[in-house]
Coordinates of C-alpha atoms and ligand atoms in Angstrom, one line a residue:
X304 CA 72.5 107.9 144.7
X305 CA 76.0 106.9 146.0
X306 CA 75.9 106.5 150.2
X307 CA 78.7 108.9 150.7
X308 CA 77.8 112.0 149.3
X309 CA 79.9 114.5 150.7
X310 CA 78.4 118.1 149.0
X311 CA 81.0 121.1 149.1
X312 CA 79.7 123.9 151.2
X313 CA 78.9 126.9 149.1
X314 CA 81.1 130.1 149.3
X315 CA 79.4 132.8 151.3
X316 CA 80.2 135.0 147.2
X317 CA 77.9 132.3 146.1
X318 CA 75.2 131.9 148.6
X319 CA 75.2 135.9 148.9
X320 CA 74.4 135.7 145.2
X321 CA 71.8 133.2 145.2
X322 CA 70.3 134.5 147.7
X323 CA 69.7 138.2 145.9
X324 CA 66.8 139.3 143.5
X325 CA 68.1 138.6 140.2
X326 CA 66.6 141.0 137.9
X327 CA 67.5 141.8 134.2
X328 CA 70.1 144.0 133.0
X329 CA 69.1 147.1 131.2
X330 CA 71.1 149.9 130.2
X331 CA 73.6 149.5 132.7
X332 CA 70.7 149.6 135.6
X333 CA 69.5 146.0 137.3
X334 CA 65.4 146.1 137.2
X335 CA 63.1 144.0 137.4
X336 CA 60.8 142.4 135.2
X337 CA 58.0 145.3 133.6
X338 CA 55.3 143.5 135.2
X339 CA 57.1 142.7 138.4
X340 CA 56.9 138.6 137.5
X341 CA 59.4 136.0 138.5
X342 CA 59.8 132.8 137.7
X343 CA 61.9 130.0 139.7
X344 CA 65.3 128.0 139.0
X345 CA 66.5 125.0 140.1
X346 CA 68.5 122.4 141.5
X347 CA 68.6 119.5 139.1
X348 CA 70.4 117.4 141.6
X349 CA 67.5 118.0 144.6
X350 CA 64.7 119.6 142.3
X351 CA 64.6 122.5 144.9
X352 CA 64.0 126.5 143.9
X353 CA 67.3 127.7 144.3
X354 CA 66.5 131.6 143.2
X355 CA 64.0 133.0 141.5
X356 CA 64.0 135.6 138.3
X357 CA 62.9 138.1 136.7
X358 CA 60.8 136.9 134.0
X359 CA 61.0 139.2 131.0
X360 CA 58.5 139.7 128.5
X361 CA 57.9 141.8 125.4
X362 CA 57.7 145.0 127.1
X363 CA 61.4 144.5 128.6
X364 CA 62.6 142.9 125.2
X365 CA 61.6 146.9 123.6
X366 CA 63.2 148.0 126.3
X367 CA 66.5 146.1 126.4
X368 CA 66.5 146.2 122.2
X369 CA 66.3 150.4 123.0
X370 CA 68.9 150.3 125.1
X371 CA 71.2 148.3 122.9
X372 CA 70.2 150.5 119.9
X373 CA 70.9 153.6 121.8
X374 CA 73.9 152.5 122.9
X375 CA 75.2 151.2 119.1
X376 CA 73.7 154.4 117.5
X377 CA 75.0 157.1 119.6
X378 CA 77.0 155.6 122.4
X379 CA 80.7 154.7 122.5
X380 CA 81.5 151.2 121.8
X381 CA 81.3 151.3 118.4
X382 CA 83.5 154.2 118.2
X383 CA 85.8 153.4 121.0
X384 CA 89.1 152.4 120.0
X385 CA 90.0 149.1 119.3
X386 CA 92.7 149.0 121.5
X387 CA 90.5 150.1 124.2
X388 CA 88.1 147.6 123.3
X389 CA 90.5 145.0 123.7
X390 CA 91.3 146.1 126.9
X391 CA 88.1 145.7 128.9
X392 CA 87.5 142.5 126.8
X393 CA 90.8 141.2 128.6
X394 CA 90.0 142.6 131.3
X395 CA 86.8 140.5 131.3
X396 CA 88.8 137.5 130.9
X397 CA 90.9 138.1 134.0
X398 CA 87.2 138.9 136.0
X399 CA 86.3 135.2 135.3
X400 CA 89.3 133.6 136.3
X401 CA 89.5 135.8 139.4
X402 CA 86.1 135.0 140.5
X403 CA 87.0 130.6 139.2
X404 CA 85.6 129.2 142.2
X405 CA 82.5 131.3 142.1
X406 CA 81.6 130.9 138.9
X407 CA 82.3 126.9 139.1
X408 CA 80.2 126.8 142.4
X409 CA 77.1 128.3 140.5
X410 CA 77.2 126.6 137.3
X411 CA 77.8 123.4 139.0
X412 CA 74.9 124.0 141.5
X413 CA 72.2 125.5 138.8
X414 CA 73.5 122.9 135.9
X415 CA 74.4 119.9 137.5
X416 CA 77.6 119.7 135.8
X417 CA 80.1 117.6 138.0
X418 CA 82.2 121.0 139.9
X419 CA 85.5 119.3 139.1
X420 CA 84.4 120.4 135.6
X421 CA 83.3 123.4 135.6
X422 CA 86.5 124.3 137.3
X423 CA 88.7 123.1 134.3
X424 CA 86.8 123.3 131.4
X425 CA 84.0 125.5 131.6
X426 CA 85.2 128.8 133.1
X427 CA 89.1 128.6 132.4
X428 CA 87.2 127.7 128.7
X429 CA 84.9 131.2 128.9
X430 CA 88.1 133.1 130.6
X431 CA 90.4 132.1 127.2
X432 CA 87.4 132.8 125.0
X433 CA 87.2 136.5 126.0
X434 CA 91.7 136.6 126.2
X435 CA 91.4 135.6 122.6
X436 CA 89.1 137.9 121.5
X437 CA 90.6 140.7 123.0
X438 CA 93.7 140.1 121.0
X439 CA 91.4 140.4 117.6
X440 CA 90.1 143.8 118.6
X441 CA 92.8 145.6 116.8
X442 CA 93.2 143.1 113.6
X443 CA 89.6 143.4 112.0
X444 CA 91.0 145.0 109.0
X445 CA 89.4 145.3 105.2
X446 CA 91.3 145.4 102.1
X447 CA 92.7 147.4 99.4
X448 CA 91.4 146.3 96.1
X449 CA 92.8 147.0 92.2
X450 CA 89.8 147.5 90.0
X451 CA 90.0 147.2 86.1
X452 CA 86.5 148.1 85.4
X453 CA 85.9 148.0 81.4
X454 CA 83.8 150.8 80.7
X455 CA 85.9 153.5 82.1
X456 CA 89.1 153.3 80.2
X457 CA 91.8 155.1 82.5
X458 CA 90.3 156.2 85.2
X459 CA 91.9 155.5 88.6
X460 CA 90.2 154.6 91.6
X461 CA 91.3 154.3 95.4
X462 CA 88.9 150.9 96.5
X463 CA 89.1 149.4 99.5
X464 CA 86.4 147.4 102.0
X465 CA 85.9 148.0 106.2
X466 CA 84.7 145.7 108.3
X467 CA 81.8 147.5 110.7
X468 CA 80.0 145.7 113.0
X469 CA 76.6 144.5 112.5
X470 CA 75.0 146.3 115.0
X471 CA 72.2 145.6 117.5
X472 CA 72.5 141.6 118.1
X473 CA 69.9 139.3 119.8
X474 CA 71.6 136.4 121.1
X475 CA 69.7 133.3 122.7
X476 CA 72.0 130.6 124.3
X477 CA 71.1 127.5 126.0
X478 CA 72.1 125.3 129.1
X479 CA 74.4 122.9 128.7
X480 CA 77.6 125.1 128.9
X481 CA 75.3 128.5 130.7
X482 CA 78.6 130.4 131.3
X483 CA 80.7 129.1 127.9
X484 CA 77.8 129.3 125.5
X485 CA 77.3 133.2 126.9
X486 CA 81.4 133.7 126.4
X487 CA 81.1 132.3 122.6
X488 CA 78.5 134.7 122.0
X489 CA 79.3 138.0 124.0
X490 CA 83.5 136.9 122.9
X491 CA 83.0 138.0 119.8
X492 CA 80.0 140.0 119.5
X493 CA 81.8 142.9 121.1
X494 CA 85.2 142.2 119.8
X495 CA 83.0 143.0 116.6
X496 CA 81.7 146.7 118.3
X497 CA 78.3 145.6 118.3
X498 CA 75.6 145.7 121.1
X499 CA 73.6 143.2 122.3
X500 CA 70.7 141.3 124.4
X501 CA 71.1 138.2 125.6
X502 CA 68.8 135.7 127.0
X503 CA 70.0 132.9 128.7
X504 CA 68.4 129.8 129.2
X505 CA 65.4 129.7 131.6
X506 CA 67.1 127.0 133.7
X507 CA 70.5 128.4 133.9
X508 CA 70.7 131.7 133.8
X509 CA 72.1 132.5 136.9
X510 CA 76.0 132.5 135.8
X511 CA 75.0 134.9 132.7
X512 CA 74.0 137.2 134.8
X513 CA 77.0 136.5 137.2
X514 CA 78.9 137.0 133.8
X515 CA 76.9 140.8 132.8
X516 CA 78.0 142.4 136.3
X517 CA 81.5 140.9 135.7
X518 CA 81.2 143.0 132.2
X519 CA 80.6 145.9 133.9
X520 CA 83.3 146.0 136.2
X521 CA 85.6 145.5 133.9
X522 CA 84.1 148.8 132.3
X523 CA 81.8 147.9 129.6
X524 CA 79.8 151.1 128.9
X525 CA 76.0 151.2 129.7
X526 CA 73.5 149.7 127.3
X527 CA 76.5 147.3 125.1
X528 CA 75.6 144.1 127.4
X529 CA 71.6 143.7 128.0
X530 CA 70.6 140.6 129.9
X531 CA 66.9 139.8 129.6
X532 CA 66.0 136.7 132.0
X533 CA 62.6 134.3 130.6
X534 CA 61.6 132.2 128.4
X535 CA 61.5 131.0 125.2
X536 CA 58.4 131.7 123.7
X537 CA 56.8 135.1 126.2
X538 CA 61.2 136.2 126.1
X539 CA 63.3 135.1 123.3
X540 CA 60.8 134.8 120.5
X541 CA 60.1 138.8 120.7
X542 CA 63.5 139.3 120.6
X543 CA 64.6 137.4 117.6
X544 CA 61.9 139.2 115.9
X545 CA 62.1 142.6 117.3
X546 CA 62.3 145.0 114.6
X547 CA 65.4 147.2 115.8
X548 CA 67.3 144.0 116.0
X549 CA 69.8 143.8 113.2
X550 CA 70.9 140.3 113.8
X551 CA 70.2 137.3 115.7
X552 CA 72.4 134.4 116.9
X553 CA 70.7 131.2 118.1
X554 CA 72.4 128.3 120.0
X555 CA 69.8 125.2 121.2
X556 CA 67.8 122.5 119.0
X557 CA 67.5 122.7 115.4
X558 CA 63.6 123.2 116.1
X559 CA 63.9 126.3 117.4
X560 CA 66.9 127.6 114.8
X561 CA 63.9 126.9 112.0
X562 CA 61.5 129.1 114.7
X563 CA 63.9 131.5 114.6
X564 CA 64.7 131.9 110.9
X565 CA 61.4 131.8 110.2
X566 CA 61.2 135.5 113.1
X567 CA 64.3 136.7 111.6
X568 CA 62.6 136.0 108.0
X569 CA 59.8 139.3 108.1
X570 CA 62.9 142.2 108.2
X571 CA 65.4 139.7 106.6
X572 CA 67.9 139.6 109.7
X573 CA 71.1 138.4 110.0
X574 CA 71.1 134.6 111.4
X575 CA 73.8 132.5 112.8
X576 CA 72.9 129.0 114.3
X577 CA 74.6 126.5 116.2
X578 CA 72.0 123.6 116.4
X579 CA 71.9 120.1 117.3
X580 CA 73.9 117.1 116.5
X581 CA 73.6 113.1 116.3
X582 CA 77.5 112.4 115.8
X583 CA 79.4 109.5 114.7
X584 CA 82.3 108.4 116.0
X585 CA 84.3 105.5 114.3
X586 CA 86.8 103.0 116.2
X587 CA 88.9 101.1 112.8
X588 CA 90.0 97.6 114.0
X589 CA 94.0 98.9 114.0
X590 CA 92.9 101.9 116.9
X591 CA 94.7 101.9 120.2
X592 CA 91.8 100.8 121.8
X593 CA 93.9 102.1 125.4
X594 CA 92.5 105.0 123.8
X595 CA 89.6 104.5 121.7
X596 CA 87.9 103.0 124.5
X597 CA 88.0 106.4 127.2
X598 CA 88.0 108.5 124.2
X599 CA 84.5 107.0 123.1
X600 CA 83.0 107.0 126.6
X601 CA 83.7 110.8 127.0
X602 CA 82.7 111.2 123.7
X603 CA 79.0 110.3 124.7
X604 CA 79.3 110.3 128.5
X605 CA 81.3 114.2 129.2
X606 CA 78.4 116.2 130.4
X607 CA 76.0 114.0 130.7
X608 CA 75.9 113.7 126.8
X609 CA 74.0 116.8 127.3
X610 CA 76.3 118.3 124.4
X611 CA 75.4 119.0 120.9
X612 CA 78.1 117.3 119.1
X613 CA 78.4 114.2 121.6
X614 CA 79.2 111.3 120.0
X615 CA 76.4 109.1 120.4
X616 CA 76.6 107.1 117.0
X617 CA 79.5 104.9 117.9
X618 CA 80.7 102.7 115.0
X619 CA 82.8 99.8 115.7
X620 CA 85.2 97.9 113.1
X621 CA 83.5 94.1 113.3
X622 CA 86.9 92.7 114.6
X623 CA 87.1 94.8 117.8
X624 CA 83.4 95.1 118.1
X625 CA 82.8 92.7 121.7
X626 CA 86.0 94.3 123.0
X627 CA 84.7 98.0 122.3
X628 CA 80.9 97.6 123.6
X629 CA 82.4 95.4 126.6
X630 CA 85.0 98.5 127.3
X631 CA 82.5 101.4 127.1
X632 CA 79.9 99.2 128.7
X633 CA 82.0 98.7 131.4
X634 CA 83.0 102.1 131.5
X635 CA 79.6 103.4 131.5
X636 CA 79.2 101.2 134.8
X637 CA 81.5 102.6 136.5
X638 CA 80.5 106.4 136.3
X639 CA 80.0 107.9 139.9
X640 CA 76.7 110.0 139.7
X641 CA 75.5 112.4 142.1
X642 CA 74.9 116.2 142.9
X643 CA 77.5 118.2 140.7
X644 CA 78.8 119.7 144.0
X645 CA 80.0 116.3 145.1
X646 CA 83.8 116.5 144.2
X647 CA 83.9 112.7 143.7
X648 CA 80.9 112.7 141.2
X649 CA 81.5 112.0 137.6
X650 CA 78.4 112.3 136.2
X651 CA 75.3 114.8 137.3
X652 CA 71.5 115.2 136.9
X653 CA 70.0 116.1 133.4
X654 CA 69.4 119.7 133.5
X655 CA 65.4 119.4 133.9
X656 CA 62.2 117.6 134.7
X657 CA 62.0 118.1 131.1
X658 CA 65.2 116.6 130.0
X659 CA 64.8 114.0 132.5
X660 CA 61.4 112.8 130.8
X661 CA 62.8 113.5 126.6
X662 CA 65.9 111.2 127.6
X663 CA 63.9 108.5 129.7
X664 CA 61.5 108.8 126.6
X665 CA 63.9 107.9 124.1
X666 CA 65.5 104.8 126.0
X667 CA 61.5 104.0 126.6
X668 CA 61.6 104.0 122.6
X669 CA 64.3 102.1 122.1
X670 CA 63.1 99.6 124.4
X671 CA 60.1 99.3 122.0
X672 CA 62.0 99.0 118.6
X673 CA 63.6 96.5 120.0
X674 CA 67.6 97.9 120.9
X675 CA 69.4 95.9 123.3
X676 CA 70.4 98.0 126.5
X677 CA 73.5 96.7 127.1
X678 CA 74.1 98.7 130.7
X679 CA 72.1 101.6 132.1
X680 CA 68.7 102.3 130.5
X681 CA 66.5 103.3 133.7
X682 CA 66.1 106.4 136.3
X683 CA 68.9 106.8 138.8
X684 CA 68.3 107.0 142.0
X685 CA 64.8 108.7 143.1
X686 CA 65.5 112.4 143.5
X687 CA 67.1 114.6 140.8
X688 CA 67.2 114.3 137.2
X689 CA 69.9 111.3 137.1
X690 CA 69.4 108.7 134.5
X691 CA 72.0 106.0 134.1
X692 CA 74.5 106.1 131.8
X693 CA 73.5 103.6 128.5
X694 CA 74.8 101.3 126.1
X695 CA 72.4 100.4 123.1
X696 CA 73.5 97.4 121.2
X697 CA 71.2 96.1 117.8
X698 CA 70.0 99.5 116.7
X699 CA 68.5 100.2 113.2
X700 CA 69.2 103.3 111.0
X701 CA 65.7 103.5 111.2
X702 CA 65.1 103.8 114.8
X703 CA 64.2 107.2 116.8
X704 CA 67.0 106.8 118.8
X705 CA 70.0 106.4 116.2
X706 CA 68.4 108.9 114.0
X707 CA 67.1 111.8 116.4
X708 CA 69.5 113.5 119.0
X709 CA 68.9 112.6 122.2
X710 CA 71.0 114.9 124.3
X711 CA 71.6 112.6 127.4
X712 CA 74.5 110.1 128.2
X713 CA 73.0 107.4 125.6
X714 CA 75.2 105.9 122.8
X715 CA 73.9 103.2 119.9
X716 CA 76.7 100.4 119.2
X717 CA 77.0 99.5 115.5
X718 CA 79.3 97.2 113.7
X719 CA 80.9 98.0 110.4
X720 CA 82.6 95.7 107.7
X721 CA 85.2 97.8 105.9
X722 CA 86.1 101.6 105.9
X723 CA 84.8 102.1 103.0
X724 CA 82.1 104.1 100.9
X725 CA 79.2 102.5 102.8
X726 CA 80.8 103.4 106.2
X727 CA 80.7 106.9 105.1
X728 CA 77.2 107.0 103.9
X729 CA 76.2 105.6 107.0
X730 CA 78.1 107.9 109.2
X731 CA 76.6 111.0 107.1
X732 CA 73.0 109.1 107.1
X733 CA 71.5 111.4 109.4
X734 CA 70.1 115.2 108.9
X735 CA 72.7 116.9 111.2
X736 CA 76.4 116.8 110.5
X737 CA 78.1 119.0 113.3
X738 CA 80.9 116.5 114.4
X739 CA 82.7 113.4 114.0
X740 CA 85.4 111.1 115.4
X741 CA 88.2 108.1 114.5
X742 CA 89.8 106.3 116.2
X743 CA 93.1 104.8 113.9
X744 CA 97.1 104.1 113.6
X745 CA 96.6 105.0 110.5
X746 CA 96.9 108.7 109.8
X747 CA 96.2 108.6 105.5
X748 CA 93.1 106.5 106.0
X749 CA 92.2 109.1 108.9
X750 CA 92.4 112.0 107.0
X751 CA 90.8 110.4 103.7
X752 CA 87.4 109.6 106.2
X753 CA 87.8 113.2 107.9
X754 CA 87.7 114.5 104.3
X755 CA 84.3 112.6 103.6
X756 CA 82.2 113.0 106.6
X757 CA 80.0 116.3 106.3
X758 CA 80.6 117.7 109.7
X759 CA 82.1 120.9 110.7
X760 CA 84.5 119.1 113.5
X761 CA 86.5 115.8 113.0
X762 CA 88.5 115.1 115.9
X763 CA 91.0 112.3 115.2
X764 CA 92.2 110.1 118.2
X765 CA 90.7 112.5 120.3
X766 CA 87.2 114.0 121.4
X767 CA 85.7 116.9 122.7
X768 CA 89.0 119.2 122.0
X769 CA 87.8 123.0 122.2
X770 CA 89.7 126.1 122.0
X771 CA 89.3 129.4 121.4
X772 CA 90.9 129.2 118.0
X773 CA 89.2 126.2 116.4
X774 CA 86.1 127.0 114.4
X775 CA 83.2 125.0 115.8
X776 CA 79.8 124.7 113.8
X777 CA 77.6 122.7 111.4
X778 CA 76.8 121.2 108.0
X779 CA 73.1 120.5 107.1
X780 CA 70.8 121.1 110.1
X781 CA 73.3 121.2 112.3
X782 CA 73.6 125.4 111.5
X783 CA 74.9 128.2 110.1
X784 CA 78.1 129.8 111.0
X785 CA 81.1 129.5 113.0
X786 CA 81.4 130.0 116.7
X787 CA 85.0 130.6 117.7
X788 CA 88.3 131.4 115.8
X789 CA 88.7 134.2 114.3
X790 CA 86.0 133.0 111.5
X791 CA 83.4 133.8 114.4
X792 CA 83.6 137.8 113.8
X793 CA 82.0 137.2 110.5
X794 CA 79.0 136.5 112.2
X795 CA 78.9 140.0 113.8
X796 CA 80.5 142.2 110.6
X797 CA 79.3 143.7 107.7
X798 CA 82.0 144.5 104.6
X799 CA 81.5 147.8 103.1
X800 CA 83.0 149.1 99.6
X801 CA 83.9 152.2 99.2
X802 CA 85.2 153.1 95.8
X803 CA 86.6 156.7 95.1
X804 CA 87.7 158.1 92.0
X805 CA 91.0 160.1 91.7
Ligands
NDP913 P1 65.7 125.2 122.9 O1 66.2 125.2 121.5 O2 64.2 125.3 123.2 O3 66.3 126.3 123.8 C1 67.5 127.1 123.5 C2 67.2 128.6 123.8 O4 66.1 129.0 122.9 C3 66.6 128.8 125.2 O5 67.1 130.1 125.6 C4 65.1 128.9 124.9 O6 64.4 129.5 125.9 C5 65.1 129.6 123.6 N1 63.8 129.5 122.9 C6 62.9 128.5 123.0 N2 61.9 128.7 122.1 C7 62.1 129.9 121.5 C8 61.4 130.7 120.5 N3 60.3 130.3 120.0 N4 62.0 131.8 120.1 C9 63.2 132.2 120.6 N5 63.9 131.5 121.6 C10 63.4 130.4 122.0 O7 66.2 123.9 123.6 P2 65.6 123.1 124.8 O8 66.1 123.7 126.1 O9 64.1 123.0 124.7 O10 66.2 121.6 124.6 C11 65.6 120.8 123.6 C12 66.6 120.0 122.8 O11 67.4 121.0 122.1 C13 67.6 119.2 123.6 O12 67.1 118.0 124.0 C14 68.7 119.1 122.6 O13 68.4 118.1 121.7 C15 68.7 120.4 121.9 N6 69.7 121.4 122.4 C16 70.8 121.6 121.7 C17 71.7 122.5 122.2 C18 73.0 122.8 121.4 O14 74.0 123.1 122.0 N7 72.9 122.7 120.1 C19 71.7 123.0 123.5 C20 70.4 122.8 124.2 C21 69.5 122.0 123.7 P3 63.9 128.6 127.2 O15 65.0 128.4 128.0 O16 62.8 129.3 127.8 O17 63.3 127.3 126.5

């Protein structure tokens, strides 16, 4: 750990917080867990219980599902007006960024994440998410169609289709982004008119549920928003196959997406998935390397490479290969870790004791197959879930660590000849395909590779771009679906036909 570590003092919003029983979210009322259970959350960067919560089982799943049904059913968010709609989804938007500093404080102190960046990315990111949805409140339209059916010469028909929401949605979100990942979701969800239950993470859900009491106040109607607190198996896997679910969206590790197609499969639910990534991100010997070489750091390094579509496959024209393992190597060095609450730390703790050991694992596997570790490759420090950032030179495509996603700040170095077909196979040789990068002058031979590699995000000269407009989702394992844009609310609509004769 760095000597000087100089740990903002909480806000007394914050510590108040913390500090209160966090139950789950019910129809509007706060209660606790059915059988009165809790279960604790962390610090990452001390490993000390910061708050303890309610720790929901099947009994408050039926409960929560009931509530959301009731409230889809009978209750008046489907029927409110869009407008209206629209208006406490802004609303919710202007909640976040009023409350910025509170938000940023908890996320930073329950994630990790450094605070200087949950204070620029992640909640202004979860404010815009909810302002842009508001807007599409009032522009989910259908159709008119013309028919020409042939076995009814002459009739005339009036045809159009409406877009209704799905209904009752189960949505399960993990921890990298706690507060973001619950704005992609809830965004669009009730842009759509639909109610839901969400369960956050079991190591971050304290901004979530930060997040539900912002809903309320901004006037969301008892029963739309349910919040059940637990964990995966005893919490979410009852909820993705609850019966008066209509639909379940997943975000976390393309394990559990097959777990939960496989509970969505009995009633045939609706699934969206947003799964797990192994990205490749290609540096052509003409790139600006003034840029290439930041942009392919952050690409691995922003969030403690705790995000699904880091780039961790780094692929490095031969000619500028030294200069760009030397340059991220050196830039891996010179990351500052410590607690997120540290304003001059760059780089916090892995999210959990169980992170910590899966990441450590994998650079223990690397070790053995024989990759060089170029910088990093151990524990830092000897409190908190820090591991140093790591530079892997003289992988193999067969290795566990090139092939499997690792979801901490490590990144395999790998030379390349030529742009060319085999460069493509090689950045599309693994079973995920959810984003991709280059690095080029060269904008033709850019978009020609962009055009090749199956991923459902090439950034071009840049990395880890995100806004509320650009589709984000994968190819092949990597999931089903779109979070964000407008393409999002296709998750959470059904098209209906209605044909009349006149
Ligand atoms: P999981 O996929 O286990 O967790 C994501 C969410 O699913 C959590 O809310 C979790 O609950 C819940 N969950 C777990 N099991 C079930 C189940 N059987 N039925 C329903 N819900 C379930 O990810 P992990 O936290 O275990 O992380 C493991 C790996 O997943 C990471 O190393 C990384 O590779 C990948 N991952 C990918 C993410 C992405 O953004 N695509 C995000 C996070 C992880 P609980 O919190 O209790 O486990």
């Amino acid at each position: 750990m760095n000597a000087a570590v100089d740990i903002i003092s909480l806000s007394p919003r914050v510590r108040s917080f913390i500090g209160q029983p966090h139950q789950a979210l019910i129809d509007g009322r706060w209660q606790a867990a059915a059988d009165g259970k809790t279960f604790d959350v962390f610090n990452p960067a001390t490993e000390e219980v910061i708050a303890r919560v309610a720790d929901c089982k099947k009994a408050d799943v039926d409960l929560a599902v009931a509530a959301a049904r009731k409230a889809f059913d009978g209750g008046p968010w489907p029927s409110m007006s869009p407008s209206q709609r629209g208006k406490i989804l802004w609303k919710i938007g202007d909640l976040i960024l009023e409350n910025l500093e509170e938000l940023a404080q908890l996320e930073s102190l329950n994630n990790g994440k450094p605070i200087g960046v949950a204070r620029a990315a992640d909640v202004p990111l979860a404010a815009d998410l909810f302002h842009y949805m508001a807007g599409w409140a009032t522009k989910i339209e259908g159709t008119t169609l013309s028919l020409s059916v042939p076995y009814t010469p002459g009739a005339e028909y009036h045809a159009y289709t409406r877009r209704e929401p799905i209904g009752v949605v189960a949505q399960i979100i993990p921890w990298n982004f706690p507060l973001l990942m619950a704005a992609w979701k809830l965004g669009p969800v009730l842009t759509a008119g639909c109610t839901v239950v969400l369960k956050p993470a079991e190591e971050t859900p304290l901004s979530a549920l930060r997040l539900a009491q912002l809903c309320l106040d901004a006037g969301l109607p008892p029963g739309v928003l349910n919040v059940v607190t637990g964990f995966g198996e005893s919490c979410g896997a009852p909820l993705a196959a609850h019966p008066h679910v209509d639909k379940v969206a997943f975000t976390g590790s393309t394990e559990v997406g097959k777990l939960i197609v496989k509970a969505a499969s009995n009633d045939l639910k609706k699934v969206s998935l947003e799964l797990g990534g192994k990205s490749p991100n290609i540096v052509l010997e003409d790139a600006d390397l003034d840029l290439a070489i930041p942009g392919a750091s952050n690409a691995i390094f922003f969030n403690h490479g705790q995000c699904c579509c880091a780039g961790s496959r780094l692929f490095v024209q031969e000619k500028r290969y030294e200069r760009v393992l030397e340059g991220v190597s050196d830039a891996a060095k010179k990351i500052r870790l410590g607690p997120g609450l540290d304003p001059a730390t760059q780089m916090g703790p892995l999210v959990s004791k169980v992170q910590f050991e899966r990441v450590t694992g994998f650079l223990k596997s690397g070790r053995e197959e024989g990759a060089r570790t170029v910088v990093g490759g151990n524990r830092y420090g000897n409190s908190g879930y820090f591991v140093q950032p790591t530079v892997l030179d003289g992988t193999r495509e067969n290795m566990r660590v090139y092939q499997e996603e690792i979801f901490g700040p490590v990144v395999t170095v790998t030379p390349f000849k030529d742009a060319d077909a085999d460069l493509i196979r090689r950045a599309n040789d693994t079973v995920y395909g959810l984003a991709a990068g280059i690095w080029t002058n060269d904008m033709r031979r850019a978009h020609r590779i962009a055009n090749k590699l199956r991923a459902g995000t090439v950034w071009i000269n840049c990395y880890n771009i995100f806004d509320a407009s650009l589709p984000f989702g994968g190819y092949k394992q990597s999931g089903w679906g779109r979070e964000m844009g407008h393409e999002v609310l296709n998750n959470y609509l059904e098209t209906k036909a209605i044909c009349a004769a006149i």
